[in-house]
Tab-separated table of N, CA and C in Angstrom:
chain	number	residue	atom	x	y	z
A	1	MET	N	-45.053	-98.625	-68.529
A	1	MET	CA	-44.826	-97.212	-68.281
A	1	MET	C	-43.526	-96.767	-68.938
A	2	LYS	N	-43.473	-95.497	-69.227
A	2	LYS	CA	-42.244	-94.878	-69.717
A	2	LYS	C	-41.562	-94.236	-68.520
A	3	ILE	N	-40.350	-94.690	-68.234
A	3	ILE	CA	-39.583	-94.212	-67.088
A	3	ILE	C	-38.333	-93.511	-67.606
A	4	VAL	N	-38.089	-92.301	-67.126
A	4	VAL	CA	-36.869	-91.580	-67.463
A	4	VAL	C	-35.988	-91.577	-66.216
A	5	ILE	N	-34.707	-91.817	-66.423
A	5	ILE	CA	-33.776	-91.923	-65.303
A	5	ILE	C	-32.554	-91.063	-65.570
A	6	GLY	N	-32.080	-90.437	-64.504
A	6	GLY	CA	-30.873	-89.626	-64.611
A	6	GLY	C	-30.098	-89.659	-63.314
A	7	SER	N	-28.800	-89.446	-63.446
A	7	SER	CA	-27.941	-89.424	-62.262
A	7	SER	C	-26.813	-88.434	-62.484
A	8	ASP	N	-26.200	-88.055	-61.374
A	8	ASP	CA	-24.932	-87.345	-61.486
A	8	ASP	C	-23.822	-88.382	-61.336
A	9	HIS	N	-22.606	-87.914	-61.213
A	9	HIS	CA	-21.447	-88.799	-61.115
A	9	HIS	C	-21.488	-89.693	-59.886
A	10	ALA	N	-22.157	-89.253	-58.819
A	10	ALA	CA	-22.192	-90.019	-57.575
A	10	ALA	C	-23.309	-91.059	-57.549
A	11	GLY	N	-24.136	-91.095	-58.592
A	11	GLY	CA	-25.209	-92.084	-58.668
A	11	GLY	C	-25.132	-92.972	-59.885
A	12	VAL	N	-24.109	-92.751	-60.703
A	12	VAL	CA	-24.035	-93.435	-61.999
A	12	VAL	C	-23.856	-94.949	-61.863
A	13	GLN	N	-23.166	-95.409	-60.859
A	13	GLN	CA	-22.954	-96.856	-60.726
A	13	GLN	C	-24.235	-97.580	-60.340
A	14	LEU	N	-25.069	-96.944	-59.546
A	14	LEU	CA	-26.347	-97.516	-59.155
A	14	LEU	C	-27.329	-97.523	-60.324
A	15	LYS	N	-27.187	-96.560	-61.192
A	15	LYS	CA	-28.139	-96.368	-62.297
A	15	LYS	C	-28.222	-97.572	-63.228
A	16	ASP	N	-27.104	-98.179	-63.560
A	16	ASP	CA	-27.111	-99.294	-64.509
A	16	ASP	C	-27.966	-100.461	-64.020
A	17	GLY	N	-27.842	-100.803	-62.745
A	17	GLY	CA	-28.646	-101.882	-62.183
A	17	GLY	C	-30.120	-101.534	-62.139
A	18	ILE	N	-30.421	-100.285	-61.841
A	18	ILE	CA	-31.813	-99.832	-61.792
A	18	ILE	C	-32.434	-99.908	-63.188
A	19	ILE	N	-31.687	-99.505	-64.190
A	19	ILE	CA	-32.193	-99.567	-65.571
A	19	ILE	C	-32.543	-101.003	-65.937
A	20	LYS	N	-31.653	-101.933	-65.641
A	20	LYS	CA	-31.911	-103.344	-65.965
A	20	LYS	C	-33.154	-103.845	-65.246
A	21	LEU	N	-33.304	-103.486	-63.990
A	21	LEU	CA	-34.481	-103.902	-63.227
A	21	LEU	C	-35.754	-103.353	-63.852
A	22	VAL	N	-35.773	-102.066	-64.124
A	22	VAL	CA	-36.971	-101.426	-64.665
A	22	VAL	C	-37.352	-102.059	-66.010
A	23	GLN	N	-36.364	-102.323	-66.835
A	23	GLN	CA	-36.634	-102.983	-68.111
A	23	GLN	C	-37.161	-104.402	-67.901
A	24	SER	N	-36.613	-105.119	-66.935
A	24	SER	CA	-37.070	-106.492	-66.670
A	24	SER	C	-38.511	-106.529	-66.169
A	25	LEU	N	-38.969	-105.416	-65.616
A	25	LEU	CA	-40.361	-105.314	-65.159
A	25	LEU	C	-41.305	-104.915	-66.297
A	26	GLY	N	-40.746	-104.746	-67.486
A	26	GLY	CA	-41.559	-104.479	-68.661
A	26	GLY	C	-41.764	-103.016	-69.000
A	27	HIS	N	-40.984	-102.142	-68.389
A	27	HIS	CA	-41.131	-100.708	-68.637
A	27	HIS	C	-40.097	-100.235	-69.653
A	28	GLU	N	-40.444	-99.181	-70.345
A	28	GLU	CA	-39.527	-98.531	-71.282
A	28	GLU	C	-38.682	-97.522	-70.513
A	29	VAL	N	-37.371	-97.513	-70.745
A	29	VAL	CA	-36.471	-96.633	-70.006
A	29	VAL	C	-35.747	-95.684	-70.952
A	30	THR	N	-35.716	-94.410	-70.561
A	30	THR	CA	-34.875	-93.413	-71.220
A	30	THR	C	-33.825	-92.974	-70.212
A	31	ASP	N	-32.563	-93.139	-70.571
A	31	ASP	CA	-31.432	-92.762	-69.724
A	31	ASP	C	-30.882	-91.441	-70.232
A	32	VAL	N	-31.015	-90.379	-69.434
A	32	VAL	CA	-30.540	-89.059	-69.853
A	32	VAL	C	-29.123	-88.756	-69.356
A	33	GLY	N	-28.470	-89.748	-68.731
A	33	GLY	CA	-27.110	-89.559	-68.240
A	33	GLY	C	-27.113	-89.302	-66.747
A	34	CYS	N	-25.963	-89.054	-66.208
A	34	CYS	CA	-24.665	-88.992	-66.846
A	34	CYS	C	-24.116	-90.423	-67.028
A	35	HIS	N	-22.964	-90.512	-67.672
A	35	HIS	CA	-22.436	-91.826	-68.017
A	35	HIS	C	-21.009	-92.047	-67.548
A	36	SER	N	-20.557	-91.252	-66.575
A	36	SER	CA	-19.209	-91.447	-66.041
A	36	SER	C	-19.159	-90.942	-64.600
A	37	THR	N	-18.042	-91.203	-63.959
A	37	THR	CA	-17.868	-90.738	-62.580
A	37	THR	C	-17.178	-89.373	-62.527
A	38	GLU	N	-16.991	-88.746	-63.678
A	38	GLU	CA	-16.426	-87.396	-63.717
A	38	GLU	C	-17.467	-86.399	-63.211
A	39	SER	N	-17.065	-85.498	-62.360
A	39	SER	CA	-17.968	-84.576	-61.683
A	39	SER	C	-18.840	-83.777	-62.656
A	40	VAL	N	-20.151	-83.771	-62.374
A	40	VAL	CA	-21.130	-83.003	-63.133
A	40	VAL	C	-22.090	-82.346	-62.142
A	41	ASP	N	-22.937	-81.470	-62.627
A	41	ASP	CA	-23.927	-80.807	-61.779
A	41	ASP	C	-25.216	-81.619	-61.754
A	42	TYR	N	-25.611	-82.073	-60.574
A	42	TYR	CA	-26.824	-82.895	-60.430
A	42	TYR	C	-28.057	-82.197	-60.968
A	43	SER	N	-28.107	-80.883	-60.818
A	43	SER	CA	-29.314	-80.150	-61.221
A	43	SER	C	-29.612	-80.291	-62.715
A	44	ASP	N	-28.575	-80.395	-63.539
A	44	ASP	CA	-28.789	-80.548	-64.979
A	44	ASP	C	-29.598	-81.803	-65.277
A	45	TYR	N	-29.330	-82.875	-64.570
A	45	TYR	CA	-30.003	-84.154	-64.808
A	45	TYR	C	-31.387	-84.176	-64.158
A	46	ALA	N	-31.520	-83.543	-63.018
A	46	ALA	CA	-32.837	-83.436	-62.377
A	46	ALA	C	-33.795	-82.659	-63.278
A	47	ILE	N	-33.320	-81.566	-63.838
A	47	ILE	CA	-34.150	-80.739	-64.714
A	47	ILE	C	-34.575	-81.530	-65.946
A	48	GLU	N	-33.642	-82.242	-66.562
A	48	GLU	CA	-33.971	-82.993	-67.776
A	48	GLU	C	-34.994	-84.093	-67.501
A	49	VAL	N	-34.802	-84.841	-66.419
A	49	VAL	CA	-35.754	-85.897	-66.060
A	49	VAL	C	-37.120	-85.291	-65.765
A	50	CYS	N	-37.150	-84.276	-64.939
A	50	CYS	CA	-38.425	-83.704	-64.495
A	50	CYS	C	-39.172	-82.993	-65.610
A	51	ASN	N	-38.470	-82.363	-66.513
A	51	ASN	CA	-39.140	-81.739	-67.651
A	51	ASN	C	-39.861	-82.777	-68.500
A	52	LYS	N	-39.271	-83.960	-68.645
A	52	LYS	CA	-39.919	-85.032	-69.409
A	52	LYS	C	-41.162	-85.546	-68.692
A	53	VAL	N	-41.084	-85.681	-67.383
A	53	VAL	CA	-42.246	-86.131	-66.615
A	53	VAL	C	-43.333	-85.065	-66.647
A	54	ALA	N	-42.967	-83.816	-66.416
A	54	ALA	CA	-43.942	-82.721	-66.401
A	54	ALA	C	-44.620	-82.542	-67.755
A	55	ALA	N	-43.874	-82.797	-68.834
A	55	ALA	CA	-44.426	-82.656	-70.186
A	55	ALA	C	-45.266	-83.855	-70.603
A	56	GLY	N	-45.178	-84.948	-69.844
A	56	GLY	CA	-45.943	-86.145	-70.175
A	56	GLY	C	-45.268	-87.073	-71.161
A	57	THR	N	-44.016	-86.798	-71.513
A	57	THR	CA	-43.304	-87.718	-72.403
A	57	THR	C	-42.744	-88.917	-71.641
A	58	ALA	N	-42.773	-88.831	-70.311
A	58	ALA	CA	-42.449	-89.965	-69.436
A	58	ALA	C	-43.516	-90.003	-68.348
A	59	ASP	N	-43.846	-91.212	-67.910
A	59	ASP	CA	-44.849	-91.365	-66.860
A	59	ASP	C	-44.275	-91.054	-65.487
A	60	ARG	N	-43.045	-91.502	-65.268
A	60	ARG	CA	-42.374	-91.278	-63.983
A	60	ARG	C	-40.877	-91.133	-64.220
A	61	GLY	N	-40.201	-90.583	-63.199
A	61	GLY	CA	-38.759	-90.398	-63.281
A	61	GLY	C	-38.053	-90.936	-62.059
A	62	ILE	N	-36.798	-91.288	-62.255
A	62	ILE	CA	-35.933	-91.752	-61.165
A	62	ILE	C	-34.647	-90.935	-61.224
A	63	LEU	N	-34.251	-90.395	-60.069
A	63	LEU	CA	-33.044	-89.581	-59.949
A	63	LEU	C	-32.103	-90.198	-58.926
A	64	LEU	N	-30.817	-90.229	-59.250
A	64	LEU	CA	-29.815	-90.806	-58.370
A	64	LEU	C	-28.627	-89.868	-58.250
A	65	CYS	N	-28.205	-89.639	-57.013
A	65	CYS	CA	-26.965	-88.906	-56.770
A	65	CYS	C	-26.340	-89.494	-55.511
A	66	GLY	N	-25.436	-88.812	-54.893
A	66	GLY	CA	-24.769	-89.355	-53.715
A	66	GLY	C	-25.711	-89.572	-52.551
A	67	THR	N	-26.535	-88.557	-52.253
A	67	THR	CA	-27.485	-88.664	-51.137
A	67	THR	C	-28.934	-88.629	-51.581
A	68	GLY	N	-29.196	-88.127	-52.761
A	68	GLY	CA	-30.556	-87.924	-53.239
A	68	GLY	C	-31.122	-86.568	-52.851
A	69	ILE	N	-30.451	-85.869	-51.961
A	69	ILE	CA	-30.971	-84.603	-51.436
A	69	ILE	C	-30.980	-83.510	-52.502
A	70	GLY	N	-29.856	-83.302	-53.152
A	70	GLY	CA	-29.781	-82.252	-54.168
A	70	GLY	C	-30.749	-82.496	-55.307
A	71	MET	N	-30.836	-83.734	-55.755
A	71	MET	CA	-31.773	-84.080	-56.825
A	71	MET	C	-33.207	-83.766	-56.409
A	72	THR	N	-33.570	-84.097	-55.179
A	72	THR	CA	-34.927	-83.870	-54.698
A	72	THR	C	-35.251	-82.384	-54.652
A	73	ILE	N	-34.333	-81.601	-54.145
A	73	ILE	CA	-34.557	-80.159	-54.064
A	73	ILE	C	-34.748	-79.576	-55.456
A	74	ALA	N	-33.868	-79.932	-56.387
A	74	ALA	CA	-33.969	-79.414	-57.756
A	74	ALA	C	-35.257	-79.888	-58.425
A	75	ALA	N	-35.587	-81.144	-58.262
A	75	ALA	CA	-36.768	-81.717	-58.917
A	75	ALA	C	-38.039	-81.012	-58.483
A	76	ASN	N	-38.163	-80.735	-57.209
A	76	ASN	CA	-39.392	-80.144	-56.693
A	76	ASN	C	-39.550	-78.662	-57.032
A	77	LYS	N	-38.589	-78.094	-57.741
A	77	LYS	CA	-38.725	-76.728	-58.259
A	77	LYS	C	-39.471	-76.719	-59.594
A	78	ILE	N	-39.633	-77.894	-60.211
A	78	ILE	CA	-40.277	-77.999	-61.518
A	78	ILE	C	-41.782	-78.173	-61.311
A	79	SER	N	-42.567	-77.334	-61.941
A	79	SER	CA	-44.021	-77.388	-61.821
A	79	SER	C	-44.548	-78.762	-62.232
A	80	GLY	N	-45.411	-79.319	-61.392
A	80	GLY	CA	-46.023	-80.611	-61.684
A	80	GLY	C	-45.274	-81.798	-61.138
A	81	ILE	N	-44.119	-81.568	-60.534
A	81	ILE	CA	-43.305	-82.668	-60.015
A	81	ILE	C	-43.551	-82.845	-58.524
A	82	ARG	N	-43.705	-84.093	-58.149
A	82	ARG	CA	-43.790	-84.495	-56.747
A	82	ARG	C	-42.700	-85.542	-56.544
A	83	CYS	N	-41.524	-85.066	-56.219
A	83	CYS	CA	-40.358	-85.931	-56.057
A	83	CYS	C	-40.193	-86.302	-54.595
A	84	ALA	N	-39.988	-87.584	-54.347
A	84	ALA	CA	-39.799	-88.082	-52.990
A	84	ALA	C	-38.414	-88.699	-52.854
A	85	LEU	N	-37.722	-88.302	-51.809
A	85	LEU	CA	-36.440	-88.895	-51.448
A	85	LEU	C	-36.743	-90.121	-50.587
A	86	VAL	N	-36.347	-91.281	-51.060
A	86	VAL	CA	-36.718	-92.535	-50.400
A	86	VAL	C	-35.483	-93.402	-50.175
A	87	HIS	N	-35.374	-93.921	-48.949
A	87	HIS	CA	-34.283	-94.842	-48.625
A	87	HIS	C	-34.777	-96.074	-47.871
A	88	ASP	N	-36.104	-96.313	-47.914
A	88	ASP	CA	-36.659	-97.513	-47.280
A	88	ASP	C	-37.931	-97.918	-48.014
A	89	LEU	N	-38.340	-99.161	-47.827
A	89	LEU	CA	-39.475	-99.709	-48.561
A	89	LEU	C	-40.807	-99.094	-48.159
A	90	PHE	N	-40.997	-98.843	-46.861
A	90	PHE	CA	-42.256	-98.267	-46.407
A	90	PHE	C	-42.483	-96.896	-47.027
A	91	SER	N	-41.456	-96.065	-47.049
A	91	SER	CA	-41.583	-94.735	-47.660
A	91	SER	C	-41.859	-94.838	-49.154
A	92	ALA	N	-41.248	-95.809	-49.823
A	92	ALA	CA	-41.497	-96.015	-51.255
A	92	ALA	C	-42.967	-96.303	-51.501
A	93	GLN	N	-43.546	-97.124	-50.671
A	93	GLN	CA	-44.954	-97.466	-50.803
A	93	GLN	C	-45.852	-96.266	-50.472
A	94	MET	N	-45.589	-95.607	-49.374
A	94	MET	CA	-46.447	-94.506	-48.924
A	94	MET	C	-46.394	-93.300	-49.853
A	95	THR	N	-45.229	-93.028	-50.425
A	95	THR	CA	-45.126	-91.867	-51.301
A	95	THR	C	-45.928	-92.055	-52.577
A	96	ARG	N	-46.155	-93.289	-52.956
A	96	ARG	CA	-47.045	-93.558	-54.100
A	96	ARG	C	-48.504	-93.579	-53.645
A	97	GLN	N	-48.818	-94.306	-52.575
A	97	GLN	CA	-50.212	-94.445	-52.134
A	97	GLN	C	-50.823	-93.121	-51.696
A	98	HIS	N	-50.083	-92.332	-50.950
A	98	HIS	CA	-50.644	-91.120	-50.349
A	98	HIS	C	-50.282	-89.835	-51.082
A	99	ASN	N	-49.128	-89.790	-51.724
A	99	ASN	CA	-48.645	-88.549	-52.329
A	99	ASN	C	-48.601	-88.571	-53.851
A	100	ASP	N	-48.864	-89.723	-54.448
A	100	ASP	CA	-48.833	-89.873	-55.905
A	100	ASP	C	-47.541	-89.301	-56.484
A	101	SER	N	-46.414	-89.625	-55.846
A	101	SER	CA	-45.126	-89.109	-56.329
A	101	SER	C	-44.899	-89.583	-57.762
A	102	ASN	N	-44.338	-88.693	-58.571
A	102	ASN	CA	-44.054	-89.051	-59.958
A	102	ASN	C	-42.560	-89.096	-60.243
A	103	VAL	N	-41.758	-88.751	-59.266
A	103	VAL	CA	-40.305	-88.871	-59.376
A	103	VAL	C	-39.782	-89.432	-58.058
A	104	LEU	N	-38.875	-90.378	-58.176
A	104	LEU	CA	-38.220	-91.023	-57.041
A	104	LEU	C	-36.754	-90.605	-57.030
A	105	ALA	N	-36.253	-90.208	-55.872
A	105	ALA	CA	-34.833	-89.877	-55.726
A	105	ALA	C	-34.215	-90.780	-54.661
A	106	MET	N	-32.995	-91.223	-54.923
A	106	MET	CA	-32.252	-92.040	-53.964
A	106	MET	C	-30.785	-91.648	-53.997
A	107	GLY	N	-30.089	-91.988	-52.913
A	107	GLY	CA	-28.668	-91.716	-52.813
A	107	GLY	C	-27.844	-92.988	-52.856
A	108	GLU	N	-26.925	-93.054	-53.808
A	108	GLU	CA	-26.059	-94.226	-53.951
A	108	GLU	C	-25.180	-94.422	-52.724
A	109	ARG	N	-24.813	-93.346	-52.056
A	109	ARG	CA	-23.971	-93.445	-50.862
A	109	ARG	C	-24.782	-93.831	-49.625
A	110	ILE	N	-26.107	-93.879	-49.756
A	110	ILE	CA	-27.001	-94.186	-48.643
A	110	ILE	C	-27.529	-95.617	-48.735
A	111	VAL	N	-27.962	-96.015	-49.935
A	111	VAL	CA	-28.534	-97.355	-50.125
A	111	VAL	C	-27.661	-98.178	-51.053
A	112	GLY	N	-27.592	-99.452	-50.789
A	112	GLY	CA	-26.877	-100.368	-51.666
A	112	GLY	C	-27.757	-100.786	-52.828
A	113	PRO	N	-27.172	-101.494	-53.787
A	113	PRO	CA	-27.917	-101.875	-54.982
A	113	PRO	C	-29.143	-102.754	-54.701
A	114	GLY	N	-29.033	-103.688	-53.785
A	114	GLY	CA	-30.160	-104.573	-53.492
A	114	GLY	C	-31.350	-103.823	-52.941
A	115	LEU	N	-31.118	-102.973	-51.956
A	115	LEU	CA	-32.199	-102.185	-51.376
A	115	LEU	C	-32.754	-101.200	-52.404
A	116	ALA	N	-31.880	-100.573	-53.165
A	116	ALA	CA	-32.329	-99.615	-54.180
A	116	ALA	C	-33.260	-100.283	-55.184
A	117	GLU	N	-32.923	-101.481	-55.610
A	117	GLU	CA	-33.769	-102.187	-56.573
A	117	GLU	C	-35.109	-102.551	-55.950
A	118	SER	N	-35.107	-102.944	-54.682
A	118	SER	CA	-36.370	-103.255	-53.995
A	118	SER	C	-37.236	-102.006	-53.864
A	119	ILE	N	-36.617	-100.877	-53.558
A	119	ILE	CA	-37.342	-99.609	-53.451
A	119	ILE	C	-37.990	-99.257	-54.782
A	120	VAL	N	-37.223	-99.361	-55.856
A	120	VAL	CA	-37.750	-99.030	-57.186
A	120	VAL	C	-38.918	-99.951	-57.538
A	121	LYS	N	-38.783	-101.227	-57.264
A	121	LYS	CA	-39.844	-102.195	-57.580
A	121	LYS	C	-41.123	-101.842	-56.820
A	122	VAL	N	-41.017	-101.588	-55.536
A	122	VAL	CA	-42.189	-101.207	-54.737
A	122	VAL	C	-42.788	-99.909	-55.262
A	123	TRP	N	-41.946	-98.941	-55.540
A	123	TRP	CA	-42.413	-97.633	-56.008
A	123	TRP	C	-43.138	-97.743	-57.353
A	124	LEU	N	-42.617	-98.553	-58.256
A	124	LEU	CA	-43.250	-98.712	-59.563
A	124	LEU	C	-44.556	-99.503	-59.486
A	125	GLU	N	-44.623	-100.448	-58.574
A	125	GLU	CA	-45.788	-101.328	-58.498
A	125	GLU	C	-46.915	-100.789	-57.614
A	126	THR	N	-46.642	-99.784	-56.813
A	126	THR	CA	-47.660	-99.241	-55.909
A	126	THR	C	-48.485	-98.180	-56.625
A	127	GLU	N	-49.778	-98.337	-56.560
A	127	GLU	CA	-50.706	-97.392	-57.174
A	127	GLU	C	-51.082	-96.298	-56.173
A	128	PHE	N	-51.453	-95.162	-56.692
A	128	PHE	CA	-52.001	-94.082	-55.872
A	128	PHE	C	-53.378	-94.519	-55.371
A	129	SER	N	-53.677	-94.251	-54.118
A	129	SER	CA	-54.937	-94.702	-53.521
A	129	SER	C	-56.157	-93.973	-54.080
A	130	ASN	N	-55.967	-92.767	-54.593
A	130	ASN	CA	-57.059	-91.915	-55.044
A	130	ASN	C	-58.051	-91.594	-53.937
A	131	GLY	N	-57.608	-91.772	-52.690
A	131	GLY	CA	-58.455	-91.404	-51.565
A	131	GLY	C	-58.727	-89.913	-51.580
A	132	GLU	N	-59.953	-89.551	-51.254
A	132	GLU	CA	-60.354	-88.151	-51.327
A	132	GLU	C	-59.442	-87.239	-50.515
A	133	ARG	N	-59.081	-87.660	-49.316
A	133	ARG	CA	-58.228	-86.802	-48.482
A	133	ARG	C	-56.848	-86.626	-49.103
A	134	HIS	N	-56.345	-87.677	-49.754
A	134	HIS	CA	-55.022	-87.578	-50.389
A	134	HIS	C	-55.080	-86.688	-51.631
A	135	VAL	N	-56.134	-86.836	-52.404
A	135	VAL	CA	-56.310	-85.989	-53.590
A	135	VAL	C	-56.397	-84.526	-53.174
A	136	ASN	N	-57.182	-84.244	-52.147
A	136	ASN	CA	-57.329	-82.858	-51.669
A	136	ASN	C	-55.991	-82.294	-51.203
A	137	ARG	N	-55.221	-83.083	-50.494
A	137	ARG	CA	-53.916	-82.613	-49.998
A	137	ARG	C	-52.963	-82.336	-51.148
A	138	ILE	N	-52.955	-83.217	-52.131
A	138	ILE	CA	-52.080	-83.016	-53.297
A	138	ILE	C	-52.475	-81.735	-54.020
A	139	HIS	N	-53.766	-81.503	-54.190
A	139	HIS	CA	-54.217	-80.277	-54.863
A	139	HIS	C	-53.764	-79.037	-54.097
A	140	LYS	N	-53.855	-79.074	-52.783
A	140	LYS	CA	-53.406	-77.931	-51.973
A	140	LYS	C	-51.914	-77.665	-52.195
A	141	VAL	N	-51.136	-78.718	-52.230
A	141	VAL	CA	-49.686	-78.561	-52.436
A	141	VAL	C	-49.412	-78.050	-53.852
A	142	MET	N	-50.098	-78.597	-54.830
A	142	MET	CA	-49.882	-78.176	-56.212
A	142	MET	C	-50.302	-76.717	-56.444
A	143	GLU	N	-51.284	-76.236	-55.661
A	143	GLU	CA	-51.684	-74.831	-55.771
A	143	GLU	C	-50.553	-73.889	-55.357
A	144	LEU	N	-49.621	-74.359	-54.572
A	144	LEU	CA	-48.481	-73.540	-54.183
A	144	LEU	C	-47.628	-73.149	-55.376
A	145	GLU	N	-47.712	-73.919	-56.469
A	145	GLU	CA	-46.946	-73.618	-57.674
A	145	GLU	C	-47.480	-72.401	-58.410
A	146	ASP	N	-48.739	-72.056	-58.161
A	146	ASP	CA	-49.381	-70.945	-58.889
A	146	ASP	C	-49.054	-69.591	-58.329
């Protein structure tokens, strides 16, 4: 898969480890920044990641900031994006199986590197169930964009 990843200054330290993990799992990674701990606007990176996912130039996206909250809010404003804020393994699995999330958001100040890497691994490896009830629910939510 092609994975695009972005962070603000509060998620940049977590990002490097996530990139290495994703690459070790055999995926192609595009890092859109940021690349320092100097303060930046999280929304700029959420928009860039999500535009790539929505356009189909990336299969999925990963967003990192201090809490993951701002990234999630910004991401879900982009048509076609189903971004899930995840800080545990069960949610990582369910957001793929039931919601077919295409963007994952996490907070560096909430999860440590070990848990974050486990979350990403579960999220990348879990397939959407394609269950009829889940497909119908996703369509209803996506119709809200129209």
